[in-house]
PDB file of C-alpha atoms in Angstrom:
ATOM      1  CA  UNK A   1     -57.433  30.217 -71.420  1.00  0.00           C
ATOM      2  CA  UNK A   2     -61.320  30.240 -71.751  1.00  0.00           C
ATOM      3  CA  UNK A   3     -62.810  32.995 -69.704  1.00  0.00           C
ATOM      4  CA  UNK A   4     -64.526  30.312 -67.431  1.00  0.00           C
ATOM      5  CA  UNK A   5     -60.846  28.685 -67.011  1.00  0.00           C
ATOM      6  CA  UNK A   6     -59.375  32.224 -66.288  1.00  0.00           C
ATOM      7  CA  UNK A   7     -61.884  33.174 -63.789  1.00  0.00           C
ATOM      8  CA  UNK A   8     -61.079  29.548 -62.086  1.00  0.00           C
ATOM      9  CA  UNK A   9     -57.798  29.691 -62.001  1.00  0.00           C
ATOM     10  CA  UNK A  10     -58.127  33.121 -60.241  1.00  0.00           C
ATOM     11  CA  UNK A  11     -58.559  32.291 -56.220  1.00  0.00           C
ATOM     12  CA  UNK A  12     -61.073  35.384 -55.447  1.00  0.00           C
ATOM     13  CA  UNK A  13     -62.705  34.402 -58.663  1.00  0.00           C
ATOM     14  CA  UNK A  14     -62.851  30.616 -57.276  1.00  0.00           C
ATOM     15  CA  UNK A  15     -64.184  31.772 -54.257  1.00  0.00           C
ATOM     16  CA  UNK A  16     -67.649  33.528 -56.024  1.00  0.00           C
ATOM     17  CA  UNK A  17     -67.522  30.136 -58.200  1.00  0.00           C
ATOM     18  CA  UNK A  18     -67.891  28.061 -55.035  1.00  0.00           C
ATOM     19  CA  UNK A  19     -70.722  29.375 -54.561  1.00  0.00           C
ATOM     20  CA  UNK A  20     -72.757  27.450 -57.686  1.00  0.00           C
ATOM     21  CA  UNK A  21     -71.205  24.478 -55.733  1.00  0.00           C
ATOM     22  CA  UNK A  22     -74.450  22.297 -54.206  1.00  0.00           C
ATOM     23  CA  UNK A  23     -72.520  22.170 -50.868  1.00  0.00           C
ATOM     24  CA  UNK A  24     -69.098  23.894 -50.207  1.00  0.00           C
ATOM     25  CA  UNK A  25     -68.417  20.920 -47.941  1.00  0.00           C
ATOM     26  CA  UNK A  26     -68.016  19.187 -51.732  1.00  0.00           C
ATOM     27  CA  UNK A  27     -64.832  20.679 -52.174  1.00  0.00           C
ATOM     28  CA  UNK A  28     -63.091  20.620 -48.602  1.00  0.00           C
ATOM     29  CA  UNK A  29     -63.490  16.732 -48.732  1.00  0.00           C
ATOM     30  CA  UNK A  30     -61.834  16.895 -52.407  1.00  0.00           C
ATOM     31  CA  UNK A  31     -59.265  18.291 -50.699  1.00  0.00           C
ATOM     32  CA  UNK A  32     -59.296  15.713 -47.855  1.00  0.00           C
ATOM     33  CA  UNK A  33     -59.373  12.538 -49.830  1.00  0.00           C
ATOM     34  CA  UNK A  34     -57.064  13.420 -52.954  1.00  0.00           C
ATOM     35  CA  UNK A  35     -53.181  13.422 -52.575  1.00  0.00           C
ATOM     36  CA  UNK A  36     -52.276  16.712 -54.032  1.00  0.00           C
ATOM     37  CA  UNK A  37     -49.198  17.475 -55.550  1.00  0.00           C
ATOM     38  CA  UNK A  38     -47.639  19.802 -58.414  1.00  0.00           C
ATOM     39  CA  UNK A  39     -49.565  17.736 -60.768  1.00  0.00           C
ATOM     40  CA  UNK A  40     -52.392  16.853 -59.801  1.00  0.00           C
ATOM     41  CA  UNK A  41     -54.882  16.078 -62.532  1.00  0.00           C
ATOM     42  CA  UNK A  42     -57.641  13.953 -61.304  1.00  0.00           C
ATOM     43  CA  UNK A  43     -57.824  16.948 -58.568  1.00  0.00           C
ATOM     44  CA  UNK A  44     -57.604  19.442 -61.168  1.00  0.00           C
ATOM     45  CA  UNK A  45     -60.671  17.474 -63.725  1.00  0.00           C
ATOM     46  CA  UNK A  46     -62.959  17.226 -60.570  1.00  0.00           C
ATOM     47  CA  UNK A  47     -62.744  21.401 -59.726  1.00  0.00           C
ATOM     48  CA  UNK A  48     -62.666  22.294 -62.920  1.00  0.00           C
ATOM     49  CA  UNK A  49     -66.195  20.480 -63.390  1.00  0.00           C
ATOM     50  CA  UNK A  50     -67.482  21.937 -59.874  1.00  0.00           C
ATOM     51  CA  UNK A  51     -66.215  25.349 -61.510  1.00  0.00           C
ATOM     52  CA  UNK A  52     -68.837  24.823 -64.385  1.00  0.00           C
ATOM     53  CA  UNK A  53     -66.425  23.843 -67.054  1.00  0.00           C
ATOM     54  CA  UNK A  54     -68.046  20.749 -69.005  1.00  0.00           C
ATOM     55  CA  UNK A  55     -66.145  17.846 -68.460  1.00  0.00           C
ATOM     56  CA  UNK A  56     -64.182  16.937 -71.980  1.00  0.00           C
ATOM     57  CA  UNK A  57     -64.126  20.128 -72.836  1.00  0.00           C
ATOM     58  CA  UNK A  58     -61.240  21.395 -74.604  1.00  0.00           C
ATOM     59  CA  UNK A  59     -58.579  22.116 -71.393  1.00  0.00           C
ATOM     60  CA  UNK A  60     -55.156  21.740 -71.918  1.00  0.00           C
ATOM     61  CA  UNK A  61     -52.928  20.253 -69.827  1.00  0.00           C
ATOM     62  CA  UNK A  62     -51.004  22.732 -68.911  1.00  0.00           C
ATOM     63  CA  UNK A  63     -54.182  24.541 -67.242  1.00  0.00           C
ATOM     64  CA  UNK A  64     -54.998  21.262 -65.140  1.00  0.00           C
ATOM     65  CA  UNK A  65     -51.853  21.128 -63.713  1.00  0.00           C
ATOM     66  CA  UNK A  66     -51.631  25.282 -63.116  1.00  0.00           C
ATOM     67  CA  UNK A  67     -55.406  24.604 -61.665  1.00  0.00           C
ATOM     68  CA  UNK A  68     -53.962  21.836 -59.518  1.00  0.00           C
ATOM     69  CA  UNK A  69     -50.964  23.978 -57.690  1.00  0.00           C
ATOM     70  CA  UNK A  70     -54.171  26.294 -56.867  1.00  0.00           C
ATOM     71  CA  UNK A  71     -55.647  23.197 -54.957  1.00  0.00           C
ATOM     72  CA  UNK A  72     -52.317  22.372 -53.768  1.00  0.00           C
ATOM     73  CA  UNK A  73     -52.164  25.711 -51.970  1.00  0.00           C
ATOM     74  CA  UNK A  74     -56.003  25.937 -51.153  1.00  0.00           C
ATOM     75  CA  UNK A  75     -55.273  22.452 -49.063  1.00  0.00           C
ATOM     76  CA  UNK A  76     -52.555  24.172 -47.707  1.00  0.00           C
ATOM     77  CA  UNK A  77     -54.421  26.930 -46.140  1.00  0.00           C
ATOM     78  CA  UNK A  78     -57.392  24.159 -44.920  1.00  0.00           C
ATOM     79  CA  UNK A  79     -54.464  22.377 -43.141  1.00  0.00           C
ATOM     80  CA  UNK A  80     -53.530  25.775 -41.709  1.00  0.00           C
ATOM     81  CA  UNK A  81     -57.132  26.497 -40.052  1.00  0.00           C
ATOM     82  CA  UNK A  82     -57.403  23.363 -39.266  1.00  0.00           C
ATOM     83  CA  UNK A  83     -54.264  23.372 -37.235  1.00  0.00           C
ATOM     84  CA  UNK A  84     -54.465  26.643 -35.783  1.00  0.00           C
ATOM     85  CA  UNK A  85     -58.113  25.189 -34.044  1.00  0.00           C
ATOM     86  CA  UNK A  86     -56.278  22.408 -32.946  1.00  0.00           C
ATOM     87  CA  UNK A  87     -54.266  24.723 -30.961  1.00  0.00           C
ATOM     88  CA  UNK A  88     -56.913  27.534 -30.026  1.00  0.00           C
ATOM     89  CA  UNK A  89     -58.928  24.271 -28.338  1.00  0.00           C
ATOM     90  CA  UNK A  90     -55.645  23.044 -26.628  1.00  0.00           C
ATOM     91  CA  UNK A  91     -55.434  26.665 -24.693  1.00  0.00           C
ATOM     92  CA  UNK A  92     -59.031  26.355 -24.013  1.00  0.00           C
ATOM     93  CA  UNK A  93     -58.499  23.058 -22.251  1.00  0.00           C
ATOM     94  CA  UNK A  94     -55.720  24.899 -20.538  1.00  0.00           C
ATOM     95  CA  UNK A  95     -57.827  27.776 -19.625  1.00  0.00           C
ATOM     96  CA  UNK A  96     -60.354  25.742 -18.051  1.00  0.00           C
ATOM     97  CA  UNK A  97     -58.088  22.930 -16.058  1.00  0.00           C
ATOM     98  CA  UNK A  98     -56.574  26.367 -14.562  1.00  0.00           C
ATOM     99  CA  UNK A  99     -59.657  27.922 -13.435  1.00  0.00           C
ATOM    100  CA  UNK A 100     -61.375  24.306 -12.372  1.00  0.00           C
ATOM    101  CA  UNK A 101     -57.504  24.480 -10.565  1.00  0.00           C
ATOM    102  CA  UNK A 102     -58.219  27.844  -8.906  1.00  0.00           C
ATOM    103  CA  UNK A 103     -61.788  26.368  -7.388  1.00  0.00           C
ATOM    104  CA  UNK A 104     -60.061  23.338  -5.962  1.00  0.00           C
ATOM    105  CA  UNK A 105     -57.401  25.368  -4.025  1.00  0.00           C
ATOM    106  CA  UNK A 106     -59.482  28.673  -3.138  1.00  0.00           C
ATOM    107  CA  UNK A 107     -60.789  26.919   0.644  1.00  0.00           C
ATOM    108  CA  UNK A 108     -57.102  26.365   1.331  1.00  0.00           C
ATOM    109  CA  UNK A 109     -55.989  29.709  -0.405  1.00  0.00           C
ATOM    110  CA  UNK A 110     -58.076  31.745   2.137  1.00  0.00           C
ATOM    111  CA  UNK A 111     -56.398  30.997   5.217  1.00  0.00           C
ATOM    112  CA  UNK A 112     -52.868  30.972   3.967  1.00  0.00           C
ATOM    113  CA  UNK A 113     -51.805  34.623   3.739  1.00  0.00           C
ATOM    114  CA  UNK A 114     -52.392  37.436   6.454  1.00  0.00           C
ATOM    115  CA  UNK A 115     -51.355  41.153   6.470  1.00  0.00           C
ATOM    116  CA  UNK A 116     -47.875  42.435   6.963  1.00  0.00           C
ATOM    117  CA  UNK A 117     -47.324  44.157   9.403  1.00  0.00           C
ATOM    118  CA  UNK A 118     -50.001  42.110  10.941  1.00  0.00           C
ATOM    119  CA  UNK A 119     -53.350  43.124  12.616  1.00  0.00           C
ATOM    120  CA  UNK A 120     -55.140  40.477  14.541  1.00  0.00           C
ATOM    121  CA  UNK A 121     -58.557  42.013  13.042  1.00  0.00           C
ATOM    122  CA  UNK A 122     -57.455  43.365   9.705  1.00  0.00           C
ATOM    123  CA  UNK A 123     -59.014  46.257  10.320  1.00  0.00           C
ATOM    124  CA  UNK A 124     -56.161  47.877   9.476  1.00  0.00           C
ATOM    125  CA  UNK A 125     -54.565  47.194   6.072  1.00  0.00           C
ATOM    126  CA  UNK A 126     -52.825  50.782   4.992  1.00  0.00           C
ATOM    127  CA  UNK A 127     -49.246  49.751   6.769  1.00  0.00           C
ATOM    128  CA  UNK A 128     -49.319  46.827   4.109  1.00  0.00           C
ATOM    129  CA  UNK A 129     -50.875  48.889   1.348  1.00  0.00           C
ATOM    130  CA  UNK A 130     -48.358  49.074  -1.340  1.00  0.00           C
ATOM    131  CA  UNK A 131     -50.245  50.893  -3.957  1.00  0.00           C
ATOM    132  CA  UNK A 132     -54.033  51.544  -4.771  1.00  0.00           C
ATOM    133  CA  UNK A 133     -55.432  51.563  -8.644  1.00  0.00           C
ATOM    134  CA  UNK A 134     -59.070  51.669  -9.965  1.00  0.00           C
ATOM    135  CA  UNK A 135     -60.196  47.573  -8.947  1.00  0.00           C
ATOM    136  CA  UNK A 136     -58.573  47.669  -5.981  1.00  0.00           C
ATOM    137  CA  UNK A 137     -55.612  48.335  -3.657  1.00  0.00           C
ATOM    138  CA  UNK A 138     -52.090  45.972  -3.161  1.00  0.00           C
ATOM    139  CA  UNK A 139     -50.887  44.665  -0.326  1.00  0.00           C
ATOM    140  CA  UNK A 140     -47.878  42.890   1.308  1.00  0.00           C
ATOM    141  CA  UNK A 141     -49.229  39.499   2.764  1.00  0.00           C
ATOM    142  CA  UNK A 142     -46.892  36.938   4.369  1.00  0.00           C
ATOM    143  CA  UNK A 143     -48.083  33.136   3.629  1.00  0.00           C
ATOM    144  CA  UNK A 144     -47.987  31.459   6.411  1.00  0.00           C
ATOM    145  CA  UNK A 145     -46.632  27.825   5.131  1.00  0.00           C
ATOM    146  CA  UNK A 146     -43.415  29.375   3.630  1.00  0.00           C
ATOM    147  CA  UNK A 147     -43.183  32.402   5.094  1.00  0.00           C
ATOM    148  CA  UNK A 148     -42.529  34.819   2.225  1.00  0.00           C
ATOM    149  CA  UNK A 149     -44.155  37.978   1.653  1.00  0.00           C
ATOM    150  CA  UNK A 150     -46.132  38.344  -1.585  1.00  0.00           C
ATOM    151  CA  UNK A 151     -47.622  40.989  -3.092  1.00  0.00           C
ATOM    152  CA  UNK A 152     -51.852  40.371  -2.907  1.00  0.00           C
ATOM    153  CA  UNK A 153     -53.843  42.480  -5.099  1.00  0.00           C
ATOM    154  CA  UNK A 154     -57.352  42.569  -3.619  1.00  0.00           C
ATOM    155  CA  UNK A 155     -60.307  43.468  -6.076  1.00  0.00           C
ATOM    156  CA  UNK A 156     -63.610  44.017  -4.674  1.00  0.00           C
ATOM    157  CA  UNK A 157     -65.579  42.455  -7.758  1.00  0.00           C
ATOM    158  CA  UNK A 158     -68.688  44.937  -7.304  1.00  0.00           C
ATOM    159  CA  UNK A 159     -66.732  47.660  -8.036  1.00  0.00           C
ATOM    160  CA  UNK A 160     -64.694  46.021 -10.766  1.00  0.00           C
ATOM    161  CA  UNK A 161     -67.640  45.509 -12.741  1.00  0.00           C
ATOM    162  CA  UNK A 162     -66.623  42.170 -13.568  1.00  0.00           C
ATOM    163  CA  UNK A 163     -68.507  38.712 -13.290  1.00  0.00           C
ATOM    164  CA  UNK A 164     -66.218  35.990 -11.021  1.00  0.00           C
ATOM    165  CA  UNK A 165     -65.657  33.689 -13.808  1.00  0.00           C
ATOM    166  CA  UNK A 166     -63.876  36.675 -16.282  1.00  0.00           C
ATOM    167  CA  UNK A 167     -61.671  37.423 -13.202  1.00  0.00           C
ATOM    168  CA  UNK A 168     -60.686  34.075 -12.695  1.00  0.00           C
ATOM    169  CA  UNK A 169     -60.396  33.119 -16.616  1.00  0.00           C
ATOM    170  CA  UNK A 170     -57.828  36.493 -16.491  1.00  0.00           C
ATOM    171  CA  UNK A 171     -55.937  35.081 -13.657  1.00  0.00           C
ATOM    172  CA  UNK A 172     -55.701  31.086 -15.563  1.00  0.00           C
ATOM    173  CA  UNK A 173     -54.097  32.938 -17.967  1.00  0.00           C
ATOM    174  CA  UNK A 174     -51.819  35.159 -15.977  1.00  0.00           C
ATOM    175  CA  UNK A 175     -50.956  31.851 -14.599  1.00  0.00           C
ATOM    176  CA  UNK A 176     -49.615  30.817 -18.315  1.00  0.00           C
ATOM    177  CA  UNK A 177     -47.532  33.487 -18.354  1.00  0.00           C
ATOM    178  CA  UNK A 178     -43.559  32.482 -17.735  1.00  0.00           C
ATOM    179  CA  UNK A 179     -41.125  35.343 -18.696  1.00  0.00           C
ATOM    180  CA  UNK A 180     -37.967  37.002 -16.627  1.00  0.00           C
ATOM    181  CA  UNK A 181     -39.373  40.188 -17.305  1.00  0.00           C
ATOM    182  CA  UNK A 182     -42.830  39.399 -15.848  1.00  0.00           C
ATOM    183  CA  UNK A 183     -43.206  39.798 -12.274  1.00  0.00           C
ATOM    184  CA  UNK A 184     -44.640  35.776 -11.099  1.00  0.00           C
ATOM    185  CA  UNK A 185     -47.935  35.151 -10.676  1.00  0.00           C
ATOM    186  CA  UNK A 186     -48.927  32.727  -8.230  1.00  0.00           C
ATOM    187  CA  UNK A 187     -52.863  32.268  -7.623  1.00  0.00           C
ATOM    188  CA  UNK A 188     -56.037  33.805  -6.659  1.00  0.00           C
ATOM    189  CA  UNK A 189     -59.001  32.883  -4.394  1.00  0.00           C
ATOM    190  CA  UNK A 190     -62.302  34.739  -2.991  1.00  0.00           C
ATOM    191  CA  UNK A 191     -61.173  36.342   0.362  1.00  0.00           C
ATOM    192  CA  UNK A 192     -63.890  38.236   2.523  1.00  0.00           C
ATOM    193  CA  UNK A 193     -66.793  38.807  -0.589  1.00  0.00           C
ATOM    194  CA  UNK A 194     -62.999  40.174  -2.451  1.00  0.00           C
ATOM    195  CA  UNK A 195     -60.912  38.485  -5.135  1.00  0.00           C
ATOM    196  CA  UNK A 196     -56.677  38.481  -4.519  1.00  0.00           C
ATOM    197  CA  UNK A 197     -54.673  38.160  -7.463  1.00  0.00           C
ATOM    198  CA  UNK A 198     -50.859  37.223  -5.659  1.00  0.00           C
ATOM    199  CA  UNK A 199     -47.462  37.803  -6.913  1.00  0.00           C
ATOM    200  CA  UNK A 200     -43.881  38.227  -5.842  1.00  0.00           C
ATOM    201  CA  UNK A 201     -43.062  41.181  -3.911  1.00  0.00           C
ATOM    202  CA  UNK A 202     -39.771  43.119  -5.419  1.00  0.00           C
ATOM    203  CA  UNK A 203     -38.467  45.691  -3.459  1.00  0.00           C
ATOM    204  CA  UNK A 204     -36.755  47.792  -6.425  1.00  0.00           C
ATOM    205  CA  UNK A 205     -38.131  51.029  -6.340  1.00  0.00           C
ATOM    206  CA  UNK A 206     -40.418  52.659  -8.694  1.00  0.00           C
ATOM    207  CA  UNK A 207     -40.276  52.707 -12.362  1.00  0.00           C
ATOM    208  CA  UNK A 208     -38.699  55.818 -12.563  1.00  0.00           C
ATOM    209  CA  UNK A 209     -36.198  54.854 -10.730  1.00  0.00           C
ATOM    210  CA  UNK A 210     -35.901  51.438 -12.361  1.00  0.00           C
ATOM    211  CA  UNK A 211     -34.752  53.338 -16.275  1.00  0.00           C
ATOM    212  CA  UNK A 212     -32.331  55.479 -14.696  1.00  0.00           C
ATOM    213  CA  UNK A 213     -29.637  53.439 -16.101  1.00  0.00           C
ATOM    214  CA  UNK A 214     -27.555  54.736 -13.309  1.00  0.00           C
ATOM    215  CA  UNK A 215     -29.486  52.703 -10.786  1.00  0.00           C
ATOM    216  CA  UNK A 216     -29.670  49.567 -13.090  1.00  0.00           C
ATOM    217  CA  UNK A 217     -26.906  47.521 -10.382  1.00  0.00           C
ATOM    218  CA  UNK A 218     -28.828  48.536  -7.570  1.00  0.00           C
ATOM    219  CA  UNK A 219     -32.282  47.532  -8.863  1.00  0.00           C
ATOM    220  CA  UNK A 220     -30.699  44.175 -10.300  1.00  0.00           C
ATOM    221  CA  UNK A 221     -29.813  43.436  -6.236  1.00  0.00           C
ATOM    222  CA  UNK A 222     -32.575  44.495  -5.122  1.00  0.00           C
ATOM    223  CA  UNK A 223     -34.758  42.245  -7.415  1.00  0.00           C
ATOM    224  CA  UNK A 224     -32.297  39.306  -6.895  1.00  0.00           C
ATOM    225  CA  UNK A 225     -32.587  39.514  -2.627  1.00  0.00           C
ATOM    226  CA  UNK A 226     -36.078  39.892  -2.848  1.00  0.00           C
ATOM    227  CA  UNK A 227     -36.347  36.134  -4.857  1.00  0.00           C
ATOM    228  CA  UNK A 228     -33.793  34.855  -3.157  1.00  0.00           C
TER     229      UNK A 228
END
């Protein structure tokens, strides 16, 4: 192989090459207009000249066609990025249709859960409080169309540090989530200057009590009354 050849058949070496191209966008519609295959030649005869190497110069065949598998997998890996976009924009749509979902339903959100036990003021939520972290505390919250107690995590978004759309792009994804080991996520909504993240309420005991494999049968019902 010549030493120009050598260096273009190398793809770090094509890389620094491309950049004695005029435009790099040259190449990636090469890639979109020829048919590439294991033998590509025409393919091969174009890149080769792009690389610097005179065209009629003394290439052998064999070179083309080892030049043209390193298009074949250089189109490979455009088709790749290209894909992988595709889908990175398709969550984005998703992210956004579930936080423009979260502003339609937060009027109707507000008034649907209360306190459990109830107080006719809220004034006072510790006989619901389940736990307290560093956002916020957790409470049980009955919704008043089915009935069912959830568990409402209320963040007061001063204190989280956090500007209202990052808390409700976190909870549009939440919302994606759909595993048996993840506890449900339902919605969230502004409630009293706060921001509620709601979820299913398992009574199952704490986590250390949840991996003592002796108490695995008695967690399981547990878990399985409080969906049912």
């Amino acid at each position: 192989l010549s030493n120009e050849l050598g260096s273009a058949l190398d793809l770090q070496q094509l890389a620094l090459q491309a950049q004695r191209f005029e435009k790099i966008e040259g190449l990636i519609q090469l890639l979109g207009q020829q048919t590439v295959d294991a033998n590509n030649q025409a393919a091969a005869q174009r890149a080769a000249i792009m690389c610097g190497i005179p065209k009629g110069s003394a290439v052998e065949r064999e070179e083309l066609s080892a030049l043209g598998l390193k298009l074949d997998r250089i189109a490979e890996d455009v088709s790749t990025v290209i894909d992988q976009n595709a889908r990175q924009q398709d969550s984005l749509d998703e992210l956004k249709a579930g936080v423009q979902q979260l502003l339609a339903n937060e009027a109707a959100a507000q008034e649907r859960f209360m306190y459990d036990p109830y107080d006719s003021d809220d004034s006072d939520q510790e006989a619901s409080q389940l736990g307290e972290g560093s956002f916020g505390s957790t409470h049980t919250m009955k919704n008043k169309d089915d009935g069912r107690l959830y568990a409402v995590k209320l963040m007061k978004i001063k204190k989280a540090g956090v500007p209202v759309e990052k808390l409700r792009e976190e909870a549009a994804r939440l919302s994606m989530l759909n595993h048996p080991n993840i506890v449900r996520y339902f919605t969230a909504f502004r409630y009293k200057k706060g921001d509620p993240w709601t979820a299913h309420v398992c009574k199952a005991g704490n986590l250390i009590t949840a991996q003592n494999p002796q108490s695995a049968d008695a967690c399981a019902a547990a878990v399985v009354e409080a969906l049912a």
